[in-house]
Amino acid sequence: GYRNNFYFAFLASLVFARATATLKCDGRVTSWNRESAALMIKAFPMNTGWAWAGYCKAAIADAGTYVPFDPLWSYLLCTAFAWIAISVVHRNLEVELRAWDRHCKAEADSCELILH
């Protein structure tokens, strides 16, 4: 049932998050190793997304066995929720990136003043 899908998606999220952190911290020497790590890092979110999509599909199908409803509304509700959640997280990421860029620029400017 959908509970197994939830456990799979949750486990995939944890494993891929840990693997991504490990791959980003590893010092890859050859360009082949760096590119293969970059490819895996890009593939992990897609696989995790598919796992969560499978959970949502199974949960909606299971809910339909208990309450008669049009699944279209459930898919629209899930899509709206995901869109809003991703938008909020993305906005927070952009704010943090701008703050980091300002910090790096200030550090570079202060180092430049020290060197001259």
Short mmCIF file of C-alpha atoms in Angstrom, two decimals:
data_model
loop_
_atom_site.label_atom_id
_atom_site.label_comp_id
_atom_site.label_asym_id
_atom_site.label_seq_id
_atom_site.Cartn_x
_atom_site.Cartn_y
_atom_site.Cartn_z
CA GLY A 1 0.00 0.00 0.00
CA TYR A 2 0.87 3.62 0.19
CA ARG A 3 2.62 3.24 3.56
CA ASN A 4 5.38 1.23 1.91
CA ASN A 5 5.68 3.95 -0.71
CA PHE A 6 6.06 6.52 2.08
CA TYR A 7 8.81 4.51 3.77
CA PHE A 8 10.60 4.07 0.45
CA ALA A 9 10.38 7.79 -0.40
CA PHE A 10 11.50 8.80 3.09
CA LEU A 11 14.41 6.36 3.03
CA ALA A 12 15.40 7.47 -0.47
CA SER A 13 15.37 11.09 0.71
CA LEU A 14 17.64 10.31 3.66
CA VAL A 15 20.05 8.12 1.70
CA PHE A 16 20.32 10.50 -1.25
CA ALA A 17 20.74 13.53 1.04
CA ARG A 18 23.61 11.78 2.84
CA ALA A 19 25.15 10.60 -0.42
CA THR A 20 24.94 14.11 -1.89
CA ALA A 21 26.65 15.61 1.14
CA THR A 22 29.39 12.99 0.91
CA LEU A 23 29.91 13.51 -2.82
CA LYS A 24 30.07 17.29 -2.45
CA CYS A 25 32.68 17.08 0.31
CA ASP A 26 34.84 14.47 -1.41
CA GLY A 27 37.85 15.84 -3.25
CA ARG A 28 37.58 14.35 -6.71
CA VAL A 29 40.97 14.38 -8.45
CA THR A 30 40.24 13.46 -12.05
CA SER A 31 37.75 15.26 -14.24
CA TRP A 32 35.98 11.95 -14.89
CA ASN A 33 35.34 11.46 -11.17
CA ARG A 34 34.20 15.06 -10.74
CA GLU A 35 31.74 14.79 -13.61
CA SER A 36 30.37 11.44 -12.50
CA ALA A 37 29.81 12.86 -9.00
CA ALA A 38 28.07 15.92 -10.50
CA LEU A 39 25.83 13.64 -12.57
CA MET A 40 24.89 11.58 -9.51
CA ILE A 41 24.21 14.74 -7.49
CA LYS A 42 21.85 15.93 -10.23
CA ALA A 43 20.13 12.53 -10.50
CA PHE A 44 19.42 12.10 -6.79
CA PRO A 45 16.68 14.78 -6.57
CA MET A 46 14.95 13.38 -9.65
CA ASN A 47 14.88 9.87 -8.16
CA THR A 48 13.65 11.22 -4.83
CA GLY A 49 10.95 13.22 -6.61
CA TRP A 50 9.77 10.12 -8.44
CA ALA A 51 9.62 8.23 -5.14
CA TRP A 52 7.46 10.95 -3.56
CA ALA A 53 5.29 11.12 -6.67
CA GLY A 54 4.73 7.36 -6.38
CA TYR A 55 3.72 7.83 -2.75
CA CYS A 56 1.25 10.60 -3.64
CA LYS A 57 -0.28 8.51 -6.42
CA ALA A 58 -0.66 5.48 -4.13
CA ALA A 59 -2.08 7.59 -1.27
CA ILE A 60 -4.66 9.24 -3.52
CA ALA A 61 -5.65 5.87 -4.99
CA ASP A 62 -5.99 4.42 -1.49
CA ALA A 63 -8.07 7.37 -0.27
CA GLY A 64 -10.41 6.81 -3.21
CA THR A 65 -11.29 3.37 -1.86
CA TYR A 66 -12.65 4.91 1.35
CA VAL A 67 -14.30 8.10 0.09
CA PRO A 68 -15.77 8.48 -3.38
CA PHE A 69 -14.22 11.56 -5.00
CA ASP A 70 -12.73 12.75 -8.24
CA PRO A 71 -8.96 12.13 -8.07
CA LEU A 72 -8.38 15.17 -10.27
CA TRP A 73 -9.08 17.48 -7.31
CA SER A 74 -6.62 15.61 -5.14
CA TYR A 75 -3.92 15.85 -7.79
CA LEU A 76 -4.60 19.57 -8.20
CA LEU A 77 -4.43 20.07 -4.43
CA CYS A 78 -1.15 18.14 -4.17
CA THR A 79 0.28 20.09 -7.10
CA ALA A 80 -0.71 23.42 -5.58
CA PHE A 81 0.80 22.45 -2.23
CA ALA A 82 4.05 21.29 -3.84
CA TRP A 83 4.24 24.44 -5.96
CA ILE A 84 3.79 26.72 -2.96
CA ALA A 85 6.21 24.76 -0.79
CA ILE A 86 8.90 24.69 -3.48
CA SER A 87 8.39 28.40 -4.18
CA VAL A 88 8.88 29.29 -0.51
CA VAL A 89 11.99 27.13 -0.20
CA HIS A 90 13.40 28.53 -3.45
CA ARG A 91 12.80 32.12 -2.33
CA ASN A 92 14.58 31.43 0.97
CA LEU A 93 17.46 29.89 -0.96
CA GLU A 94 17.72 32.97 -3.19
CA VAL A 95 17.77 35.26 -0.13
CA GLU A 96 20.55 33.19 1.44
CA LEU A 97 22.55 33.15 -1.80
CA ARG A 98 22.32 36.94 -2.11
CA ALA A 99 23.45 37.32 1.51
CA TRP A 100 26.34 34.95 0.87
CA ASP A 101 27.35 36.86 -2.27
CA ARG A 102 27.34 40.14 -0.28
CA HIS A 103 29.47 38.49 2.41
CA CYS A 104 31.98 37.15 -0.13
CA LYS A 105 32.19 40.54 -1.86
CA ALA A 106 32.78 42.27 1.48
CA GLU A 107 35.49 39.74 2.34
CA ALA A 108 37.16 40.24 -1.04
CA ASP A 109 37.01 44.01 -0.64
CA SER A 110 38.52 43.85 2.86
CA CYS A 111 41.30 41.55 1.63
CA GLU A 112 41.98 43.92 -1.24
CA LEU A 113 42.32 46.84 1.17
CA ILE A 114 44.77 44.87 3.31
CA LEU A 115 46.91 43.90 0.30
CA HIS A 116 47.17 47.50 -0.99
#
